[in-house]
GROMACS .gro file of C-alpha atoms in nm:
model
  498
    1MET     CA    1  17.727   8.945   8.854
    2LYS     CA    2  17.390   8.811   8.816
    3THR     CA    3  17.445   8.753   8.455
    4TYR     CA    4  17.767   8.522   8.568
    5ILE     CA    5  17.568   8.306   8.803
    6LEU     CA    6  17.282   8.282   8.537
    7LEU     CA    7  17.529   8.125   8.309
    8ILE     CA    8  17.673   7.891   8.557
    9LEU     CA    9  17.337   7.778   8.610
   10VAL     CA   10  17.261   7.719   8.240
   11LEU     CA   11  17.568   7.538   8.199
   12CYS     CA   12  17.496   7.307   8.511
   13PHE     CA   13  17.168   7.239   8.368
   14SER     CA   14  17.281   7.140   8.016
   15LEU     CA   15  17.545   6.933   8.161
   16GLY     CA   16  17.297   6.746   8.382
   17THR     CA   17  17.055   6.701   8.090
   18THR     CA   18  17.360   6.550   7.892
   19ALA     CA   19  17.460   6.306   8.146
   20ASP     CA   20  17.081   6.211   8.212
   21ASP     CA   21  17.031   6.175   7.832
   22LYS     CA   22  17.319   5.922   7.800
   23LYS     CA   23  17.152   5.690   8.038
   24LYS     CA   24  16.845   5.671   7.818
   25PRO     CA   25  16.819   5.504   7.486
   26LYS     CA   26  16.765   5.732   7.178
   27LYS     CA   27  16.412   5.732   7.098
   28SER     CA   28  16.317   5.677   6.725
   29LYS     CA   29  15.971   5.668   6.593
   30ARG     CA   30  16.057   5.447   6.350
   31PRO     CA   31  16.084   5.073   6.437
   32ASN     CA   32  16.406   4.889   6.524
   33VAL     CA   33  16.456   4.568   6.372
   34LEU     CA   34  16.623   4.259   6.538
   35PHE     CA   35  16.661   4.029   6.247
   36ILE     CA   36  16.773   3.674   6.385
   37SER     CA   37  16.846   3.391   6.201
   38VAL     CA   38  16.961   3.036   6.340
   39ASP     CA   39  17.197   2.825   6.165
   40ASP     CA   40  17.036   2.449   6.116
   41LEU     CA   41  16.779   2.490   6.341
   42ASN     CA   42  16.472   2.226   6.295
   43MET     CA   43  16.128   2.161   6.437
   44HIS     CA   44  16.251   2.004   6.759
   45LEU     CA   45  16.083   2.277   6.982
   46PRO     CA   46  15.806   2.245   7.233
   47SER     CA   47  15.583   2.411   7.004
   48PHE     CA   48  15.613   2.148   6.739
   49GLY     CA   49  15.561   1.854   6.975
   50TYR     CA   50  15.911   1.806   7.129
   51ASN     CA   51  15.848   1.888   7.478
   52ASN     CA   52  16.157   1.750   7.627
   53VAL     CA   53  16.328   2.011   7.447
   54LYS     CA   54  16.419   2.295   7.692
   55ALA     CA   55  16.371   2.629   7.484
   56PRO     CA   56  16.155   2.852   7.729
   57ASN     CA   57  16.283   3.197   7.544
   58ILE     CA   58  16.195   3.057   7.205
   59GLU     CA   59  15.853   2.945   7.327
   60SER     CA   60  15.821   3.286   7.527
   61LEU     CA   61  15.891   3.473   7.223
   62LYS     CA   62  15.664   3.277   7.011
   63GLU     CA   63  15.370   3.389   7.285
   64GLN     CA   64  15.467   3.739   7.230
   65GLY     CA   65  15.476   3.712   6.860
   66ILE     CA   66  15.321   3.505   6.596
   67LEU     CA   67  15.420   3.163   6.497
   68PHE     CA   68  15.416   3.052   6.124
   69ARG     CA   69  15.376   2.668   6.141
   70GLN     CA   70  15.428   2.607   5.792
   71ALA     CA   71  15.726   2.844   5.685
   72TYR     CA   72  15.945   2.679   5.413
   73CYS     CA   73  16.303   2.774   5.310
   74GLN     CA   74  16.389   2.801   4.930
   75TYR     CA   75  16.709   2.605   4.962
   76PRO     CA   76  16.800   2.382   5.247
   77VAL     CA   77  17.174   2.484   5.251
   78CYS     CA   78  17.315   2.788   5.412
   79GLY     CA   79  17.437   2.993   5.107
   80PRO     CA   80  17.146   2.946   4.871
   81SER     CA   81  16.899   2.961   5.147
   82ARG     CA   82  17.052   3.311   5.273
   83ALA     CA   83  17.087   3.440   4.930
   84SER     CA   84  16.702   3.383   4.876
   85PHE     CA   85  16.582   3.520   5.185
   86LEU     CA   86  16.817   3.833   5.194
   87THR     CA   87  16.707   3.929   4.836
   88SER     CA   88  16.373   3.779   4.819
   89MET     CA   89  16.424   3.596   4.517
   90TYR     CA   90  16.411   3.212   4.423
   91PRO     CA   91  16.730   3.016   4.367
   92ALA     CA   92  16.637   2.988   3.998
   93GLN     CA   93  16.660   3.381   4.014
   94THR     CA   94  16.944   3.446   4.238
   95LYS     CA   95  17.144   3.173   4.048
   96ILE     CA   96  17.282   3.022   4.363
   97PHE     CA   97  17.241   2.652   4.435
   98THR     CA   98  17.580   2.606   4.633
   99ASN     CA   99  17.760   2.777   4.906
  100GLY     CA  100  18.014   2.929   4.665
  101PRO     CA  101  17.926   3.226   4.469
  102HIS     CA  102  17.756   3.538   4.607
  103VAL     CA  103  17.441   3.717   4.476
  104THR     CA  104  17.666   4.033   4.416
  105ASP     CA  105  17.826   3.849   4.145
  106THR     CA  106  17.524   3.648   4.007
  107ARG     CA  107  17.278   3.906   4.021
  108PRO     CA  108  17.443   4.262   4.079
  109ASP     CA  109  17.103   4.421   4.035
  110ALA     CA  110  16.964   4.264   4.356
  111VAL     CA  111  16.971   4.464   4.651
  112SER     CA  112  16.965   4.298   4.974
  113ILE     CA  113  16.740   4.384   5.296
  114GLY     CA  114  17.026   4.517   5.502
  115LYS     CA  115  17.125   4.768   5.226
  116VAL     CA  116  16.738   4.899   5.209
  117PHE     CA  117  16.727   4.972   5.561
  118GLN     CA  118  17.092   5.124   5.542
  119ASP     CA  119  16.969   5.355   5.250
  120ASN     CA  120  16.671   5.459   5.431
  121GLY     CA  121  16.851   5.592   5.728
  122TYR     CA  122  16.892   5.292   5.965
  123TRP     CA  123  17.210   5.218   6.148
  124VAL     CA  124  17.288   4.847   6.022
  125ALA     CA  125  17.500   4.618   6.239
  126ASN     CA  126  17.592   4.234   6.211
  127ALA     CA  127  17.666   3.967   6.484
  128GLY     CA  128  17.728   3.625   6.368
  129LYS     CA  129  17.658   3.473   6.019
  130VAL     CA  130  17.339   3.618   5.858
  131TYR     CA  131  17.494   3.720   5.530
  132HIS     CA  132  17.756   3.472   5.396
  133PRO     CA  133  18.117   3.630   5.435
  134GLY     CA  134  18.169   3.870   5.156
  135ALA     CA  135  17.819   3.854   5.002
  136GLU     CA  136  17.690   4.215   5.139
  137ASP     CA  137  17.620   4.485   4.885
  138PHE     CA  138  17.703   4.757   5.127
  139THR     CA  139  17.918   4.814   5.427
  140TRP     CA  140  17.805   4.758   5.770
  141ASP     CA  141  17.805   5.032   6.031
  142ALA     CA  142  17.930   4.807   6.289
  143LYS     CA  143  17.982   4.427   6.296
  144ARG     CA  144  18.136   4.161   6.568
  145THR     CA  145  18.530   4.166   6.552
  146LYS     CA  146  18.628   3.943   6.831
  147LYS     CA  147  18.699   3.600   6.690
  148MET     CA  148  18.751   3.246   6.888
  149LYS     CA  149  19.124   3.176   6.949
  150GLU     CA  150  19.049   2.780   6.929
  151ASN     CA  151  18.828   2.603   6.725
  152ASP     CA  152  18.535   2.385   6.900
  153LEU     CA  153  18.719   2.057   6.898
  154VAL     CA  154  19.042   2.183   7.043
  155LEU     CA  155  18.875   2.352   7.325
  156HIS     CA  156  18.680   2.024   7.399
  157LEU     CA  157  18.993   1.824   7.413
  158LYS     CA  158  19.161   2.091   7.634
  159ASP     CA  159  18.884   2.048   7.869
  160LYS     CA  160  18.948   1.652   7.838
  161PHE     CA  161  19.320   1.712   7.890
  162GLU     CA  162  19.295   1.914   8.191
  163LYS     CA  163  19.043   1.641   8.359
  164GLU     CA  164  19.291   1.384   8.291
  165TYR     CA  165  19.637   1.578   8.384
  166GLY     CA  166  19.508   1.878   8.571
  167LEU     CA  167  19.547   2.245   8.466
  168ILE     CA  168  19.831   2.337   8.210
  169ASP     CA  169  20.029   2.502   8.473
  170SER     CA  170  20.410   2.348   8.393
  171PRO     CA  171  20.620   2.350   8.084
  172GLU     CA  172  20.593   1.969   8.071
  173LYS     CA  173  20.215   1.983   8.056
  174GLU     CA  174  20.237   2.284   7.802
  175LYS     CA  175  20.457   2.066   7.557
  176ALA     CA  176  20.226   1.755   7.611
  177TRP     CA  177  19.922   1.990   7.508
  178GLU     CA  178  20.091   2.121   7.249
  179VAL     CA  179  20.156   1.803   7.100
  180LEU     CA  180  19.775   1.710   7.130
  181LYS     CA  181  19.664   2.025   7.017
  182LYS     CA  182  19.864   2.037   6.669
  183GLN     CA  183  19.689   1.731   6.555
  184TYR     CA  184  19.349   1.933   6.560
  185GLY     CA  185  19.451   2.296   6.511
  186ASP     CA  186  19.336   2.278   6.147
  187ASP     CA  187  19.024   2.091   6.204
  188ASP     CA  188  18.722   2.213   5.992
  189ARG     CA  189  18.484   2.395   6.248
  190GLN     CA  190  18.204   2.361   5.997
  191GLY     CA  191  18.232   1.959   6.067
  192LYS     CA  192  18.367   1.740   5.827
  193HIS     CA  193  18.287   1.484   6.095
  194ALA     CA  194  17.990   1.552   6.323
  195LEU     CA  195  18.075   1.539   6.695
  196PRO     CA  196  17.856   1.626   6.985
  197LEU     CA  197  18.141   1.847   7.203
  198PRO     CA  198  18.044   1.969   7.552
  199ILE     CA  199  18.275   2.270   7.657
  200LYS     CA  200  18.354   2.364   7.998
  201ASP     CA  201  18.138   2.608   8.143
  202GLY     CA  202  18.276   2.972   8.107
  203ILE     CA  203  18.465   2.950   7.781
  204PRO     CA  204  18.323   3.205   7.537
  205LEU     CA  205  18.201   3.024   7.205
  206GLU     CA  206  18.121   3.189   6.865
  207ASP     CA  207  17.767   3.266   7.015
  208ASP     CA  208  17.870   3.408   7.336
  209LEU     CA  209  18.091   3.685   7.130
  210ASN     CA  210  17.802   3.750   6.901
  211LEU     CA  211  17.614   3.836   7.253
  212GLU     CA  212  17.907   4.042   7.377
  213ALA     CA  213  17.881   4.265   7.053
  214PHE     CA  214  17.509   4.301   7.074
  215ASN     CA  215  17.534   4.412   7.449
  216GLN     CA  216  17.809   4.656   7.370
  217TRP     CA  217  17.596   4.820   7.128
  218MET     CA  218  17.306   4.828   7.326
  219GLU     CA  219  17.517   4.961   7.637
  220GLU     CA  220  17.703   5.242   7.458
  221GLN     CA  221  17.399   5.329   7.212
  222THR     CA  222  17.627   5.268   6.912
  223TYR     CA  223  17.304   5.352   6.674
  224GLY     CA  224  17.278   5.694   6.801
  225ASP     CA  225  16.968   5.884   6.684
  226GLN     CA  226  16.918   5.637   6.414
  227PRO     CA  227  16.663   5.345   6.457
  228PHE     CA  228  16.871   5.012   6.415
  229PHE     CA  229  16.861   4.701   6.213
  230ILE     CA  230  17.063   4.439   6.358
  231ALA     CA  231  17.148   4.128   6.157
  232TYR     CA  232  17.199   3.875   6.441
  233GLY     CA  233  17.329   3.532   6.311
  234PHE     CA  234  17.314   3.233   6.574
  235HIS     CA  235  17.591   2.993   6.499
  236LYS     CA  236  17.448   2.678   6.671
  237PRO     CA  237  17.292   2.418   6.647
  238HIS     CA  238  17.525   2.404   6.332
  239VAL     CA  239  17.795   2.134   6.364
  240GLN     CA  240  18.019   2.078   6.549
  241TYR     CA  241  17.741   2.026   6.826
  242THR     CA  242  17.945   2.249   7.068
  243ALA     CA  243  17.774   2.401   7.405
  244PRO     CA  244  17.883   2.451   7.752
  245GLN     CA  245  17.857   2.143   7.954
  246ARG     CA  246  17.555   2.248   8.164
  247PHE     CA  247  17.350   2.238   7.850
  248PHE     CA  248  17.445   1.884   7.770
  249ASP     CA  249  17.351   1.806   8.137
  250LEU     CA  250  16.996   1.895   8.067
  251TYR     CA  251  16.950   1.596   7.858
  252PRO     CA  252  17.075   1.248   8.014
  253LEU     CA  253  17.119   0.975   7.753
  254ASP     CA  254  16.856   0.757   7.895
  255GLU     CA  255  16.589   1.019   7.866
  256ILE     CA  256  16.628   1.068   7.474
  257GLN     CA  257  16.408   0.839   7.290
  258PRO     CA  258  16.411   0.873   6.935
  259GLU     CA  259  16.137   0.735   6.709
  260LYS     CA  260  16.236   0.433   6.523
  261VAL     CA  261  16.201   0.470   6.136
  262PRO     CA  262  15.984   0.215   5.972
  263MET     CA  263  16.201  -0.065   5.787
  264ASP     CA  264  16.020   0.010   5.455
  265ASP     CA  265  16.052   0.381   5.485
  266TRP     CA  266  16.215   0.367   5.144
  267ASN     CA  267  16.038   0.115   4.945
  268THR     CA  268  15.811   0.352   4.778
  269LYS     CA  269  16.076   0.661   4.768
  270PRO     CA  270  16.315   0.725   4.480
  271LEU     CA  271  16.660   0.670   4.617
  272ILE     CA  272  16.785   0.976   4.430
  273ALA     CA  273  16.604   1.161   4.717
  274ASN     CA  274  16.859   1.036   4.951
  275TRP     CA  275  17.137   1.219   5.109
  276LYS     CA  276  17.481   1.080   5.226
  277ARG     CA  277  17.544   1.349   5.510
  278TYR     CA  278  17.498   1.068   5.765
  279GLU     CA  279  17.860   0.922   5.660
  280ALA     CA  280  18.009   1.183   5.847
  281PHE     CA  281  17.824   1.081   6.159
  282GLU     CA  282  17.996   0.784   6.367
  283ASP     CA  283  17.810   0.455   6.392
  284ILE     CA  284  17.522   0.562   6.163
  285TYR     CA  285  17.400   0.368   5.871
  286PHE     CA  286  17.138   0.430   5.634
  287GLY     CA  287  16.859   0.195   5.653
  288LEU     CA  288  16.926   0.135   6.034
  289SER     CA  289  16.775   0.358   6.310
  290SER     CA  290  17.089   0.340   6.493
  291MET     CA  291  16.943   0.452   6.836
  292ASP     CA  292  17.239   0.462   7.041
  293ALA     CA  293  17.440   0.680   6.796
  294ARG     CA  294  17.128   0.886   6.757
  295LYS     CA  295  17.091   0.978   7.121
  296ARG     CA  296  17.438   1.114   7.138
  297TYR     CA  297  17.405   1.327   6.866
  298MET     CA  298  17.046   1.430   6.961
  299GLN     CA  299  17.188   1.519   7.304
  300GLY     CA  300  17.443   1.746   7.170
  301TYR     CA  301  17.199   1.909   6.902
  302TYR     CA  302  16.947   1.962   7.208
  303ALA     CA  303  17.220   2.095   7.403
  304CYS     CA  304  17.287   2.356   7.157
  305ILE     CA  305  16.917   2.453   7.116
  306SER     CA  306  16.896   2.515   7.491
  307TYR     CA  307  17.239   2.696   7.458
  308ILE     CA  308  17.118   2.977   7.205
  309ASP     CA  309  16.782   2.966   7.352
  310ASP     CA  310  16.951   3.115   7.689
  311ILE     CA  311  17.134   3.369   7.474
  312LEU     CA  312  16.804   3.479   7.322
  313GLY     CA  313  16.667   3.525   7.671
  314GLN     CA  314  16.960   3.750   7.772
  315MET     CA  315  16.925   3.958   7.438
  316ILE     CA  316  16.555   4.014   7.536
  317THR     CA  317  16.629   4.102   7.885
  318THR     CA  318  16.875   4.369   7.748
  319LEU     CA  319  16.627   4.535   7.507
  320LYS     CA  320  16.363   4.537   7.789
  321SER     CA  321  16.605   4.703   8.028
  322LYS     CA  322  16.740   4.953   7.795
  323GLY     CA  323  16.365   5.044   7.696
  324LEU     CA  324  16.398   4.929   7.346
  325TRP     CA  325  16.129   4.643   7.358
  326ASP     CA  326  15.837   4.838   7.277
  327ASN     CA  327  15.978   4.990   6.970
  328THR     CA  328  16.153   4.672   6.820
  329ILE     CA  329  16.029   4.447   6.574
  330ILE     CA  330  16.197   4.082   6.622
  331VAL     CA  331  16.199   3.824   6.343
  332PHE     CA  332  16.332   3.495   6.436
  333PHE     CA  333  16.389   3.200   6.188
  334SER     CA  334  16.635   2.925   6.077
  335ASP     CA  335  16.794   2.929   5.740
  336HIS     CA  336  16.646   2.563   5.692
  337GLY     CA  337  16.579   2.261   5.881
  338TYR     CA  338  16.789   1.950   5.992
  339HIS     CA  339  16.769   1.583   5.992
  340MET     CA  340  16.847   1.392   6.306
  341GLY     CA  341  16.772   1.049   6.184
  342ASN     CA  342  16.422   1.042   6.052
  343HIS     CA  343  16.421   0.866   5.698
  344PHE     CA  344  16.753   0.763   5.818
  345LEU     CA  345  16.873   1.089   5.726
  346TYR     CA  346  17.113   1.337   5.879
  347GLY     CA  347  17.198   1.700   5.801
  348LYS     CA  348  16.995   1.907   5.550
  349VAL     CA  349  16.969   1.909   5.165
  350SER     CA  350  16.677   1.715   5.143
  351LEU     CA  351  16.319   1.807   5.037
  352TYR     CA  352  16.135   1.638   5.313
  353GLU     CA  353  15.987   1.842   5.605
  354GLU     CA  354  16.250   1.805   5.867
  355SER     CA  355  16.498   1.976   5.595
  356ALA     CA  356  16.264   2.242   5.441
  357LYS     CA  357  16.072   2.368   5.740
  358SER     CA  358  16.169   2.658   5.942
  359PRO     CA  359  16.040   2.768   6.275
  360LEU     CA  360  15.956   3.135   6.190
  361ILE     CA  361  15.816   3.415   6.456
  362ILE     CA  362  15.751   3.767   6.381
  363ARG     CA  363  15.678   3.977   6.686
  364VAL     CA  364  15.542   4.318   6.643
  365PRO     CA  365  15.510   4.543   6.944
  366ASN     CA  366  15.145   4.575   7.024
  367ASN     CA  367  15.009   4.368   6.760
  368LYS     CA  368  14.671   4.267   6.927
  369ASN     CA  369  14.731   3.905   6.759
  370ASN     CA  370  15.044   3.811   6.929
  371GLY     CA  371  15.018   3.474   7.085
  372GLU     CA  372  14.831   3.340   6.773
  373GLU     CA  373  14.954   3.127   6.498
  374VAL     CA  374  14.947   3.095   6.108
  375LEU     CA  375  14.867   2.754   5.968
  376THR     CA  376  14.880   2.836   5.602
  377THR     CA  377  15.211   2.766   5.397
  378VAL     CA  378  15.454   3.060   5.355
  379GLU     CA  379  15.819   3.102   5.237
  380LEU     CA  380  16.108   3.251   5.404
  381MET     CA  381  16.165   3.490   5.101
  382ASP     CA  382  15.841   3.662   5.233
  383VAL     CA  383  16.033   3.779   5.536
  384PHE     CA  384  16.201   4.053   5.361
  385PRO     CA  385  15.908   4.225   5.202
  386THR     CA  386  15.720   4.170   5.530
  387VAL     CA  387  15.968   4.345   5.741
  388THR     CA  388  16.000   4.646   5.512
  389GLU     CA  389  15.634   4.679   5.498
  390LEU     CA  390  15.629   4.718   5.889
  391ALA     CA  391  15.892   4.974   5.873
  392ASP     CA  392  15.721   5.155   5.601
  393LEU     CA  393  16.005   5.129   5.345
  394GLU     CA  394  15.971   5.080   4.968
  395ASN     CA  395  16.065   4.756   4.829
  396PRO     CA  396  16.350   4.680   4.515
  397THR     CA  397  16.192   4.586   4.205
  398THR     CA  398  16.381   4.264   4.249
  399VAL     CA  399  16.196   4.147   4.533
  400LYS     CA  400  15.961   3.833   4.473
  401GLY     CA  401  15.831   3.732   4.791
  402LYS     CA  402  15.502   3.828   4.929
  403SER     CA  403  15.433   4.030   5.243
  404LEU     CA  404  15.300   3.837   5.529
  405VAL     CA  405  15.146   4.165   5.710
  406SER     CA  406  14.796   4.078   5.613
  407LEU     CA  407  14.862   3.726   5.811
  408LEU     CA  408  14.992   3.953   6.113
  409ASN     CA  409  14.697   4.155   6.101
  410LYS     CA  410  14.470   3.854   6.076
  411PRO     CA  411  14.630   3.504   6.123
  412SER     CA  412  14.330   3.316   6.006
  413ASP     CA  413  14.329   3.497   5.675
  414THR     CA  414  14.220   3.238   5.436
  415SER     CA  415  14.274   3.444   5.113
  416PHE     CA  416  14.646   3.440   5.160
  417GLN     CA  417  14.737   3.144   4.955
  418LYS     CA  418  15.107   3.071   4.835
  419PRO     CA  419  15.238   2.734   4.767
  420ALA     CA  420  15.613   2.682   4.908
  421LEU     CA  421  15.872   2.598   4.678
  422THR     CA  422  16.211   2.426   4.760
  423TYR     CA  423  16.496   2.325   4.554
  424ALA     CA  424  16.806   2.065   4.609
  425ARG     CA  425  17.054   1.948   4.390
  426ARG     CA  426  17.192   1.561   4.353
  427GLY     CA  427  17.492   1.639   4.112
  428ASN     CA  428  17.348   1.800   3.803
  429LEU     CA  429  17.018   1.660   3.867
  430LEU     CA  430  16.794   1.942   4.021
  431GLY     CA  431  16.503   1.856   4.257
  432LYS     CA  432  16.222   2.082   4.294
  433SER     CA  433  15.940   2.022   4.558
  434VAL     CA  434  15.601   2.225   4.608
  435ARG     CA  435  15.426   2.227   4.952
  436THR     CA  436  15.086   2.356   4.998
  437ASP     CA  437  14.890   2.358   5.328
  438ARG     CA  438  14.804   1.976   5.313
  439TYR     CA  439  15.015   1.813   5.020
  440ARG     CA  440  15.401   1.786   4.901
  441TYR     CA  441  15.464   1.721   4.530
  442THR     CA  442  15.856   1.658   4.451
  443GLN     CA  443  16.008   1.576   4.143
  444TRP     CA  444  16.356   1.490   4.051
  445GLY     CA  445  16.465   1.653   3.750
  446ASP     CA  446  16.239   1.650   3.430
  447ASP     CA  447  16.154   1.260   3.483
  448PRO     CA  448  15.792   1.235   3.645
  449THR     CA  449  15.871   0.886   3.732
  450GLN     CA  450  16.123   1.021   4.010
  451SER     CA  451  15.833   1.189   4.214
  452GLU     CA  452  15.685   1.184   4.552
  453LEU     CA  453  15.368   1.279   4.679
  454TYR     CA  454  15.284   1.292   5.047
  455ASP     CA  455  14.940   1.371   5.226
  456TYR     CA  456  15.022   1.532   5.564
  457LYS     CA  457  14.689   1.495   5.705
  458GLU     CA  458  14.703   1.124   5.678
  459ASP     CA  459  15.086   1.067   5.687
  460PRO     CA  460  15.260   1.346   5.871
  461LYS     CA  461  15.569   1.156   5.901
  462GLU     CA  462  15.607   1.128   5.519
  463TYR     CA  463  15.629   0.745   5.521
  464LYS     CA  464  15.429   0.663   5.238
  465ASN     CA  465  15.472   0.819   4.881
  466LYS     CA  466  15.127   0.833   4.695
  467VAL     CA  467  15.237   0.886   4.342
  468LYS     CA  468  15.149   0.544   4.250
  469ASP     CA  469  14.832   0.520   4.474
  470PRO     CA  470  14.523   0.538   4.259
  471GLU     CA  471  14.306   0.688   4.526
  472TYR     CA  472  14.555   1.002   4.503
  473ALA     CA  473  14.529   1.031   4.104
  474GLU     CA  474  14.329   1.343   4.116
  475VAL     CA  475  14.549   1.477   4.398
  476LEU     CA  476  14.869   1.409   4.196
  477LYS     CA  477  14.721   1.585   3.892
  478GLU     CA  478  14.639   1.897   4.082
  479MET     CA  479  14.967   1.892   4.251
  480ARG     CA  480  15.144   1.866   3.933
  481ALA     CA  481  14.981   2.156   3.761
  482ILE     CA  482  15.071   2.383   4.096
  483TYR     CA  483  15.416   2.235   4.044
  484LEU     CA  484  15.484   2.345   3.692
  485GLN     CA  485  15.298   2.698   3.752
  486LYS     CA  486  15.519   2.747   4.053
  487VAL     CA  487  15.841   2.629   3.912
  488THR     CA  488  15.776   2.845   3.602
  489GLU     CA  489  15.690   3.157   3.786
  490ALA     CA  490  16.015   3.117   4.000
  491ALA     CA  491  16.239   3.096   3.728
  492VAL     CA  492  16.144   3.434   3.565
  493ILE     CA  493  16.427   3.666   3.564
  494ASP     CA  494  16.422   4.049   3.494
  495ALA     CA  495  16.482   4.124   3.119
  496GLU     CA  496  16.784   4.308   3.183
  497MET     CA  497  16.961   4.004   3.352
  498ASN     CA  498  16.881   3.746   3.058
   0.00000   0.00000   0.00000
């Protein structure tokens, strides 16, 4: 009888322990990694002087991590940029300069950051676009499966239809709605035309579905006993500029005041540097500031920033509530920047600051330097070796980036010197641009007469190309030397891939 009672007590105790354990997150000595990339986010954030943009959670993350003020992409287009930072190689090494091919085809020897973590015992998951679809060199342990039923434009039009005719609650209204909907059912959600599209509050969009997947993994502890590496990709503020109406309401048009572009901005710039994405924007013309149109697009763009900022805040709250905050490294950055009218340009694919620069934040738990900033120039391809070093993992031999851990340990470290290299094509012509802490030198093709030189201390807006200025002759000589060395180094490919 005593033996029987003892067995019951042991069983009850074990059942109670199991129930309690399920309520607590699985602990891992190795750090978790939340690897967040944002699509098309530029510097229009309070940290960079845009105080009218409401992004409190990004700003809070900056205060709890380290902001890299001069972080640059290696190609200002989604596919080439992601191929670069996910493998830590320059575009000349990945051989990817467009959105079409994958690294798995052009450089089968390359190992991506997700595979490194998976091969080292991490549970790896994906929500949203981080890797271009089909570009993975491994299989995710989990990924978001839900899809939007209708594209952004159709959702926007449905709201307008219901405001005009009421809810679609009769066969007559249903038929009328289908007639309207069919005209836009195949509309390219990536945005052949750029449109600001407020959506009725409460309708789940792409980024809401990402959050839903993330919350499910955290709630169910899908990662089990393993540390996790979650690649999380925000879709917005990529066109279309779609966000719930309440975020548009944060930005009344009369409170948006774009800075006019000087009439002579392009008098000293080579026209090959121009990019015609502005043609997809209504009432926008190259050479005119188009202030009213800019306000509409900036309203939509800013609404998208506030929308994803709100989701970021919810993710951080979840990590804290699940007891995971103190053991999770967070990397937050954009795949590249984005023009919103400066230089009369819109979109990306330029070699100017607004396109090439990314807001990079790295938050390491208990780093005594959290809240500080790094002012020296770094590259997005440096993120890969930084995160692997923080997790004490060995890098593949194909990694060409330089770890930023020394800057996390000492943000003012002057021994870290690395010019940033960014590429952009114009047809068959390849432009290459080198950015140091103070200067940028850009050359289009092999013709040095098609070049640009900017001094950001004297001209932070890049209005005056100094290539032909005799006072900058010595600077030009030095920057061309840096340019040639950097471009040569970035083209080196391992012998077996020649």
